[in-house]
Amino acid sequence: MNIPDKVINRLTMYHFILDDIREDEKYISSTKFANLLNIDNSQVRKDLKYIDNQDGYRGKCRVGYEVLKLKNKIEECLGFKKTKDVFIVGAGNLGSALAKYDSFQDYGLNVLAMFDKDPKKIGTVINGKEVFDISRVGNLAQRLGVETAILTVPKEYAQGAANYLAGSGIKYIWNFTTCILDVPKDVKVWNENLIGSFLQFTNGNKEK
Amino acid sequence: MNIPDKVINRLTMYHFILDDIREDEKYISSTKFANLLNIDNSQVRKDLKYIDNQDGYRGKCRVGYEVLKLKNKIEECLGFKKTKDVFIVGAGNLGSALAKYDSFQDYGLNVLAMFDKDPKKIGTVINGKEVFDISRVGNLAQRLGVETAILTVPKEYAQGAANYLAGSGIKYIWNFTTCILDVPKDVKVWNENLIGSFLQFTNGNKEK
């Protein structure tokens, strides 16, 4: 199913809210989601229509959505349960922080290993993930069936690393650097543009 | 000027590209931007129309956009030059990584200080930024005129920290936690939803 980006983003946030709800609250209203995210009620209802709406997870008049059913349905719809194995390339500050970011695991993102070219980092273990020499990425990607890399090297090494990853069988790069990567057509890049995100925020576009 | 979020995001990425260009390249075509970002040429031209298009930064037939002028114009338009002072609340892995993320400085985001409640962290200095006791955030926010906080505490402390920040005069929270914050109406939250971002990527929506 083709769900628009912004809807995926909001569905994830509805899930965060559902995950945080007290156990004795069985139902939640669209208004609660709307207020917490500072968006329109109608937007919430529209988003939740992307979730196949049968039985309990359709909102009920005056009662709202069943918390557990809606939560499960979002998980199913967005594939939280299907674990996605990834590598982190660049074991610096940001790479290490992401390796230690336990929420990833909760949402099906499994960091299998890390890579770097710094001999001082190679062989160390960060939150249970070993740091390997970057030269081993192709071999390990093939053996472990990993196609996705999170790129967190310093900007000046980003294009070189991307070339190397593309040549090593990596098909998807989640790019945290401020380098826009020039990659072969069969490699997909998703730019995690933190600068752009902050500028959206400060330019007064508060809805997300 | 009200520029849509996605356009701000892309303008930032055009700037990354311009910043990376060899010094002897004076012009850049919309096709180069389009290819690097895997988007349509027409999208690039539409985005660049948000930049006031006089003189050189209007694309010229067969020649393209003047690199330096376009770069300056994007900087002006998105306010890179206006430094925005921020605090980082939570001096853990992610907070420390963001404090060390030098690209922020290049784009006008200036981390003035960090805050934590862990006595082991208070008083330490991370990339030149001192970690203060969270109880001092209100006083320092007022003295330094800071209204924006980057929130990177563990999820379970996020709501408590947000309450505290709201009571301390912080008006904008850039939220990196997976907790959706319940804040007073005069406080704006921007959720940096890394999980949602990854799910957008893996759900096959590659354009951003």
Short mmCIF file of C-alpha atoms in Angstrom, two decimals:
data_model
loop_
_atom_site.label_atom_id
_atom_site.label_comp_id
_atom_site.label_asym_id
_atom_site.label_seq_id
_atom_site.Cartn_x
_atom_site.Cartn_y
_atom_site.Cartn_z
CA MET A 1 0.00 0.00 0.00
CA ASN A 2 1.32 3.40 -0.88
CA ILE A 3 0.97 5.62 2.18
CA PRO A 4 2.18 9.21 1.83
CA ASP A 5 5.34 10.10 3.75
CA LYS A 6 3.66 12.55 6.10
CA VAL A 7 1.00 9.98 6.98
CA ILE A 8 3.65 7.36 7.79
CA ASN A 9 5.34 9.94 9.97
CA ARG A 10 2.12 10.72 11.84
CA LEU A 11 1.08 7.05 12.15
CA THR A 12 4.40 6.44 13.89
CA MET A 13 3.65 9.27 16.29
CA TYR A 14 0.15 7.94 16.99
CA HIS A 15 1.92 4.71 17.89
CA PHE A 16 4.27 6.54 20.28
CA ILE A 17 1.17 7.98 21.97
CA LEU A 18 -0.59 4.60 22.14
CA ASP A 19 2.56 3.08 23.56
CA ASP A 20 2.57 5.64 26.36
CA ILE A 21 -1.04 5.31 27.43
CA ARG A 22 -1.91 4.07 30.91
CA GLU A 23 -2.92 0.44 30.94
CA ASP A 24 -6.41 1.12 32.21
CA GLU A 25 -7.25 3.39 29.28
CA LYS A 26 -8.86 1.11 26.74
CA TYR A 27 -10.01 3.75 24.28
CA ILE A 28 -8.53 6.86 22.78
CA SER A 29 -10.24 9.66 20.86
CA SER A 30 -9.00 11.29 17.68
CA THR A 31 -9.11 14.55 19.64
CA LYS A 32 -6.43 13.31 22.01
CA PHE A 33 -4.09 12.53 19.11
CA ALA A 34 -4.95 15.86 17.49
CA ASN A 35 -4.28 17.90 20.63
CA LEU A 36 -0.98 16.22 21.40
CA LEU A 37 0.30 16.71 17.87
CA ASN A 38 -1.29 20.12 17.40
CA ILE A 39 -3.08 19.05 14.22
CA ASP A 40 -6.72 18.91 13.13
CA ASN A 41 -9.04 16.21 14.31
CA SER A 42 -10.09 15.57 10.73
CA GLN A 43 -6.45 14.95 9.78
CA VAL A 44 -6.19 12.24 12.42
CA ARG A 45 -9.35 10.51 11.19
CA LYS A 46 -8.15 10.73 7.59
CA ASP A 47 -4.75 9.25 8.52
CA LEU A 48 -6.34 6.39 10.42
CA LYS A 49 -8.39 5.48 7.37
CA TYR A 50 -5.15 4.23 5.80
CA ILE A 51 -5.29 1.55 8.46
CA ASP A 52 -7.70 -1.05 7.25
CA ASN A 53 -10.75 -0.13 9.30
CA GLN A 54 -12.76 -3.08 10.41
CA ASP A 55 -14.02 -4.10 13.86
CA GLY A 56 -12.57 -2.39 16.86
CA TYR A 57 -9.93 -0.18 15.38
CA ARG A 58 -12.52 1.88 13.58
CA GLY A 59 -13.29 4.79 15.87
CA LYS A 60 -16.57 4.38 17.68
CA CYS A 61 -18.86 7.29 18.31
CA ARG A 62 -18.20 8.80 21.76
CA VAL A 63 -15.88 5.93 22.62
CA GLY A 64 -12.98 6.30 20.25
CA TYR A 65 -10.41 3.83 19.01
CA GLU A 66 -9.51 0.66 20.89
CA VAL A 67 -5.96 1.28 22.05
CA LEU A 68 -4.54 -2.22 21.67
CA LYS A 69 -6.19 -2.99 18.35
CA LEU A 70 -5.17 0.31 16.81
CA LYS A 71 -1.62 -0.17 18.06
CA ASN A 72 -1.39 -3.64 16.54
CA LYS A 73 -2.89 -2.45 13.30
CA ILE A 74 -0.35 0.38 12.95
CA GLU A 75 2.45 -2.07 13.71
CA GLU A 76 1.20 -4.41 11.03
CA CYS A 77 0.63 -1.65 8.51
CA LEU A 78 4.05 -0.04 8.91
CA GLY A 79 5.91 -3.32 9.33
CA PHE A 80 7.38 -2.79 12.81
CA LYS A 81 7.30 -6.52 13.33
CA LYS A 82 9.37 -7.30 10.27
CA THR A 83 12.89 -6.76 11.56
CA LYS A 84 15.13 -4.84 9.18
CA ASP A 85 18.83 -5.55 9.58
CA VAL A 86 21.14 -2.63 8.99
CA PHE A 87 24.79 -1.67 9.26
CA ILE A 88 26.07 1.61 10.65
CA VAL A 89 28.97 2.98 8.62
CA GLY A 90 31.00 5.44 10.67
CA ALA A 91 31.56 4.66 14.36
CA GLY A 92 31.99 8.29 15.43
CA ASN A 93 29.76 10.30 17.76
CA LEU A 94 26.55 10.12 15.79
CA GLY A 95 27.05 6.52 14.65
CA SER A 96 27.70 5.44 18.22
CA ALA A 97 24.68 7.36 19.50
CA LEU A 98 22.46 5.66 16.91
CA ALA A 99 23.94 2.27 17.85
CA LYS A 100 22.88 2.99 21.43
CA TYR A 101 19.45 4.30 20.49
CA ASP A 102 17.28 1.53 21.88
CA SER A 103 14.04 2.80 20.35
CA PHE A 104 15.29 1.52 16.99
CA GLN A 105 15.08 -2.03 18.26
CA ASP A 106 11.50 -1.50 19.47
CA TYR A 107 10.48 -0.50 15.96
CA GLY A 108 12.15 -3.35 14.11
CA LEU A 109 15.38 -1.65 13.17
CA ASN A 110 18.20 -4.00 14.07
CA VAL A 111 21.78 -2.76 13.89
CA LEU A 112 23.85 -5.87 13.14
CA ALA A 113 27.31 -4.38 12.94
CA MET A 114 29.27 -1.17 12.55
CA PHE A 115 32.10 -0.23 10.22
CA ASP A 116 34.91 2.27 10.31
CA LYS A 117 38.39 2.71 8.86
CA ASP A 118 40.00 3.98 12.07
CA PRO A 119 42.19 1.18 13.53
CA LYS A 120 41.46 2.52 17.03
CA LYS A 121 37.75 1.88 16.55
CA ILE A 122 37.94 -1.43 14.69
CA GLY A 123 37.40 -4.34 17.06
CA THR A 124 35.62 -2.27 19.70
CA VAL A 125 32.04 -3.12 20.64
CA ILE A 126 29.38 -0.42 20.97
CA ASN A 127 26.16 -1.47 22.70
CA GLY A 128 26.79 -5.05 21.65
CA LYS A 129 27.61 -4.18 18.04
CA GLU A 130 31.12 -4.93 16.85
CA VAL A 131 32.99 -2.36 14.76
CA PHE A 132 34.56 -3.98 11.68
CA ASP A 133 37.06 -2.69 9.15
CA ILE A 134 35.12 -1.02 6.33
CA SER A 135 36.88 -3.33 3.86
CA ARG A 136 34.77 -6.19 5.23
CA VAL A 137 31.41 -4.56 4.53
CA GLY A 138 30.82 -6.34 1.20
CA ASN A 139 31.60 -9.75 2.54
CA LEU A 140 29.47 -9.31 5.65
CA ALA A 141 26.59 -7.71 3.72
CA GLN A 142 26.46 -10.75 1.49
CA ARG A 143 26.77 -13.31 4.28
CA LEU A 144 24.19 -11.63 6.49
CA GLY A 145 21.88 -10.51 3.69
CA VAL A 146 22.10 -6.84 4.70
CA GLU A 147 21.19 -4.26 2.06
CA THR A 148 20.80 -1.13 4.18
CA ALA A 149 23.49 1.11 5.64
CA ILE A 150 23.17 4.10 7.95
CA LEU A 151 25.87 6.52 6.88
CA THR A 152 27.37 8.65 9.66
CA VAL A 153 30.94 9.29 8.50
CA PRO A 154 32.36 12.83 8.43
CA LYS A 155 31.06 14.78 5.46
CA GLU A 156 34.36 14.76 3.57
CA TYR A 157 34.42 10.94 3.52
CA ALA A 158 30.73 10.49 2.69
CA GLN A 159 30.96 10.24 -1.11
CA GLY A 160 33.91 7.86 -0.93
CA ALA A 161 32.07 5.68 1.56
CA ALA A 162 28.94 5.71 -0.59
CA ASN A 163 30.93 4.59 -3.63
CA TYR A 164 32.40 1.80 -1.60
CA LEU A 165 29.01 0.73 -0.23
CA ALA A 166 27.44 0.77 -3.69
CA GLY A 167 30.24 -1.49 -4.89
CA SER A 168 29.69 -3.79 -1.92
CA GLY A 169 26.09 -4.68 -2.61
CA ILE A 170 24.42 -2.10 -0.35
CA LYS A 171 21.16 -0.99 -1.97
CA TYR A 172 19.77 1.49 0.55
CA ILE A 173 21.66 4.28 2.30
CA TRP A 174 20.14 6.28 5.14
CA ASN A 175 22.36 9.32 4.89
CA PHE A 176 22.96 11.39 8.05
CA THR A 177 25.76 13.45 6.50
CA THR A 178 25.35 16.84 4.83
CA CYS A 179 26.85 15.46 1.62
CA ILE A 180 24.35 14.76 -1.14
CA LEU A 181 25.53 11.42 -2.51
CA ASP A 182 26.02 10.62 -6.16
CA VAL A 183 25.15 6.92 -6.41
CA PRO A 184 24.31 4.41 -9.15
CA LYS A 185 20.65 4.16 -10.13
CA ASP A 186 20.10 0.89 -8.26
CA VAL A 187 21.07 2.43 -4.92
CA LYS A 188 18.44 4.44 -3.05
CA VAL A 189 19.38 7.23 -0.67
CA TRP A 190 17.22 8.70 2.06
CA ASN A 191 18.64 11.98 3.31
CA GLU A 192 18.12 12.51 7.02
CA ASN A 193 18.47 16.23 6.76
CA LEU A 194 18.70 17.50 10.35
CA ILE A 195 19.64 21.00 9.22
CA GLY A 196 16.60 21.16 6.95
CA SER A 197 14.44 19.85 9.75
CA PHE A 198 15.60 22.55 12.13
CA LEU A 199 15.08 25.23 9.49
CA GLN A 200 11.54 23.99 8.88
CA PHE A 201 10.99 24.36 12.60
CA THR A 202 12.48 27.82 12.90
CA ASN A 203 10.85 29.09 9.72
CA GLY A 204 7.58 28.75 11.52
CA ASN A 205 6.20 25.61 9.93
CA LYS A 206 5.29 23.92 13.14
CA GLU A 207 2.98 21.23 11.83
CA LYS A 208 4.63 17.95 11.03
CA MET B 1 7.50 34.19 3.44
CA ASN B 2 5.71 30.94 3.95
CA ILE B 3 7.73 28.20 2.24
CA PRO B 4 6.33 24.66 2.45
CA ASP B 5 8.27 22.23 4.65
CA LYS B 6 9.35 19.97 1.83
CA VAL B 7 10.67 22.93 -0.14
CA ILE B 8 12.71 24.15 2.85
CA ASN B 9 14.09 20.64 3.14
CA ARG B 10 15.08 20.54 -0.51
CA LEU B 11 16.49 24.09 -0.54
CA THR B 12 18.79 23.01 2.28
CA MET B 13 19.92 20.06 0.21
CA TYR B 14 20.53 22.26 -2.85
CA HIS B 15 22.73 24.30 -0.54
CA PHE B 16 24.66 21.17 0.54
CA ILE B 17 25.27 20.47 -3.16
CA LEU B 18 26.35 24.06 -3.89
CA ASP B 19 28.66 23.94 -0.89
CA ASP B 20 30.37 20.87 -2.30
CA ILE B 21 30.95 22.09 -5.81
CA ARG B 22 34.47 22.51 -7.15
CA GLU B 23 35.63 26.11 -7.08
CA ASP B 24 36.05 26.35 -10.83
CA GLU B 25 32.43 25.44 -11.50
CA LYS B 26 30.63 28.75 -11.73
CA TYR B 27 27.27 27.46 -12.92
CA ILE B 28 25.01 24.57 -12.04
CA SER B 29 22.03 23.21 -13.94
CA SER B 30 18.70 22.21 -12.44
CA THR B 31 19.37 18.76 -13.96
CA LYS B 32 22.39 18.30 -11.70
CA PHE B 33 20.30 19.00 -8.60
CA ALA B 34 17.52 16.78 -9.93
CA ASN B 35 19.83 13.83 -10.65
CA LEU B 36 21.61 13.99 -7.32
CA LEU B 37 18.34 14.11 -5.39
CA ASN B 38 16.49 11.73 -7.69
CA ILE B 39 13.66 14.18 -8.28
CA ASP B 40 12.18 15.88 -11.33
CA ASN B 41 13.87 18.76 -13.03
CA SER B 42 10.61 20.69 -12.93
CA GLN B 43 10.48 20.26 -9.15
CA VAL B 44 13.90 21.88 -8.81
CA ARG B 45 12.90 24.83 -10.95
CA LYS B 46 9.67 25.24 -8.99
CA ASP B 47 11.52 25.15 -5.67
CA LEU B 48 14.04 27.72 -6.80
CA LYS B 49 11.23 30.09 -7.70
CA TYR B 50 10.67 30.55 -3.96
CA ILE B 51 14.04 32.24 -3.99
CA ASP B 52 13.48 35.76 -5.24
CA ASN B 53 14.61 35.40 -8.83
CA GLN B 54 16.39 38.41 -10.16
CA ASP B 55 19.75 38.77 -11.93
CA GLY B 56 22.14 35.90 -11.76
CA TYR B 57 20.35 33.45 -9.57
CA ARG B 58 17.62 32.99 -12.07
CA GLY B 59 18.66 30.02 -14.16
CA LYS B 60 19.99 30.99 -17.54
CA CYS B 61 19.23 29.01 -20.64
CA ARG B 62 22.00 26.47 -21.30
CA VAL B 63 24.15 28.00 -18.55
CA GLY B 64 22.23 27.31 -15.38
CA TYR B 65 22.31 29.00 -12.00
CA GLU B 66 25.26 31.00 -10.76
CA VAL B 67 26.64 28.91 -7.92
CA LEU B 68 27.70 31.67 -5.54
CA LYS B 69 24.66 33.85 -6.02
CA LEU B 70 22.24 30.98 -5.61
CA LYS B 71 24.07 29.82 -2.51
CA ASN B 72 23.90 33.28 -0.93
CA LYS B 73 20.27 33.64 -1.86
CA ILE B 74 19.33 30.33 -0.20
CA GLU B 75 21.29 31.35 2.90
CA GLU B 76 19.42 34.63 3.04
CA CYS B 77 16.05 33.07 2.39
CA LEU B 78 16.37 30.33 5.01
CA GLY B 79 18.17 32.52 7.54
CA PHE B 80 21.43 30.56 7.89
CA LYS B 81 23.20 33.77 8.73
CA LYS B 82 20.91 34.60 11.63
CA THR B 83 22.45 32.54 14.41
CA LYS B 84 19.90 30.72 16.55
CA ASP B 85 21.05 29.97 20.07
CA VAL B 86 19.83 26.71 21.56
CA PHE B 87 20.27 24.52 24.61
CA ILE B 88 20.63 20.76 24.54
CA VAL B 89 18.68 19.09 27.34
CA GLY B 90 20.02 15.61 28.01
CA ALA B 91 23.79 15.08 27.83
CA GLY B 92 23.60 11.39 26.95
CA ASN B 93 24.74 9.70 23.74
CA LEU B 94 22.50 11.52 21.31
CA GLY B 95 22.77 14.89 23.07
CA SER B 96 26.55 14.64 23.07
CA ALA B 97 26.63 13.61 19.42
CA LEU B 98 24.50 16.61 18.48
CA ALA B 99 26.75 18.89 20.57
CA LYS B 100 29.66 17.60 18.50
CA TYR B 101 27.83 17.87 15.17
CA ASP B 102 29.78 20.70 13.57
CA SER B 103 27.44 21.11 10.61
CA PHE B 104 24.95 22.78 12.97
CA GLN B 105 27.34 25.67 13.45
CA ASP B 106 27.76 26.09 9.68
CA TYR B 107 24.01 26.53 9.34
CA GLY B 108 23.53 29.03 12.14
CA LEU B 109 22.53 26.65 14.90
CA ASN B 110 24.58 27.55 17.94
CA VAL B 111 24.50 25.24 20.96
CA LEU B 112 25.19 27.52 23.92
CA ALA B 113 25.00 25.05 26.78
CA MET B 114 23.80 21.60 27.80
CA PHE B 115 21.71 20.45 30.74
CA ASP B 116 21.36 17.20 32.64
CA LYS B 117 20.38 16.01 36.08
CA ASP B 118 23.14 13.42 36.41
CA PRO B 119 25.79 14.76 38.87
CA LYS B 120 28.44 12.82 36.95
CA LYS B 121 27.70 14.81 33.80
CA ILE B 122 27.14 18.23 35.36
CA GLY B 123 30.27 20.36 35.08
CA THR B 124 31.75 18.39 32.20
CA VAL B 125 32.38 20.12 28.89
CA ILE B 126 31.36 18.54 25.58
CA ASN B 127 32.87 20.10 22.47
CA GLY B 128 33.23 23.38 24.32
CA LYS B 129 29.69 23.33 25.73
CA GLU B 130 29.35 23.11 29.49
CA VAL B 131 26.80 20.75 31.03
CA PHE B 132 24.74 22.53 33.71
CA ASP B 133 22.31 21.22 36.28
CA ILE B 134 18.83 21.19 34.73
CA SER B 135 17.60 23.34 37.61
CA ARG B 136 19.55 26.25 36.12
CA VAL B 137 17.86 26.17 32.73
CA GLY B 138 15.29 28.89 33.51
CA ASN B 139 17.84 31.30 34.85
CA LEU B 140 20.27 30.77 31.97
CA ALA B 141 17.51 30.87 29.34
CA GLN B 142 16.47 34.27 30.62
CA ARG B 143 19.99 35.66 30.93
CA LEU B 144 21.08 34.42 27.51
CA GLY B 145 17.76 34.99 25.76
CA VAL B 146 17.45 31.36 24.69
CA GLU B 147 13.98 30.10 23.80
CA THR B 148 14.81 26.83 22.03
CA ALA B 149 15.79 23.49 23.53
CA ILE B 150 16.84 20.28 21.82
CA LEU B 151 15.38 17.48 23.91
CA THR B 152 17.46 14.28 24.01
CA VAL B 153 16.68 12.79 27.44
CA PRO B 154 15.60 9.14 27.78
CA LYS B 155 11.97 8.68 26.76
CA GLU B 156 10.72 8.11 30.31
CA TYR B 157 11.99 11.52 31.43
CA ALA B 158 10.84 13.41 28.36
CA GLN B 159 7.44 14.63 29.59
CA GLY B 160 8.86 15.69 32.94
CA ALA B 161 11.67 17.57 31.22
CA ALA B 162 9.20 19.23 28.84
CA ASN B 163 7.05 20.41 31.77
CA TYR B 164 10.13 21.83 33.40
CA LEU B 165 11.28 23.57 30.21
CA ALA B 166 7.83 25.04 29.61
CA GLY B 167 7.90 26.44 33.14
CA SER B 168 11.37 27.86 32.52
CA GLY B 169 10.51 30.10 29.61
CA ILE B 170 11.47 27.73 26.78
CA LYS B 171 9.10 28.31 23.86
CA TYR B 172 10.39 25.85 21.24
CA ILE B 173 11.31 22.22 21.78
CA TRP B 174 13.04 20.16 19.09
CA ASN B 175 12.07 16.75 20.37
CA PHE B 176 14.37 13.80 19.55
CA THR B 177 12.62 11.41 21.96
CA THR B 178 9.85 8.99 21.05
CA CYS B 179 7.57 10.60 23.64
CA ILE B 180 4.88 12.87 22.21
CA LEU B 181 4.94 15.84 24.57
CA ASP B 182 1.91 17.40 26.16
CA VAL B 183 2.84 21.08 26.45
CA PRO B 184 1.05 24.40 27.05
CA LYS B 185 -0.31 26.14 23.97
CA ASP B 186 2.47 28.75 23.90
CA VAL B 187 5.18 26.10 23.55
CA LYS B 188 5.84 24.69 20.09
CA VAL B 189 7.21 21.19 19.58
CA TRP B 190 8.92 19.85 16.49
CA ASN B 191 9.14 16.08 16.57
CA GLU B 192 12.33 14.75 15.02
CA ASN B 193 10.85 11.38 14.36
CA LEU B 194 13.78 9.15 13.33
CA ILE B 195 11.65 6.01 13.49
CA GLY B 196 9.04 7.55 11.21
CA SER B 197 11.78 8.68 8.88
CA PHE B 198 13.23 5.20 8.61
CA LEU B 199 9.78 3.72 8.03
CA GLN B 200 9.12 6.21 5.25
CA PHE B 201 12.37 5.05 3.70
CA THR B 202 11.68 1.34 4.03
CA ASN B 203 8.06 1.68 2.95
CA GLY B 204 9.37 2.61 -0.44
CA ASN B 205 8.75 6.32 -0.43
CA LYS B 206 12.19 7.29 -1.56
CA GLU B 207 11.55 10.87 -2.60
CA LYS B 208 12.18 13.46 0.06
#
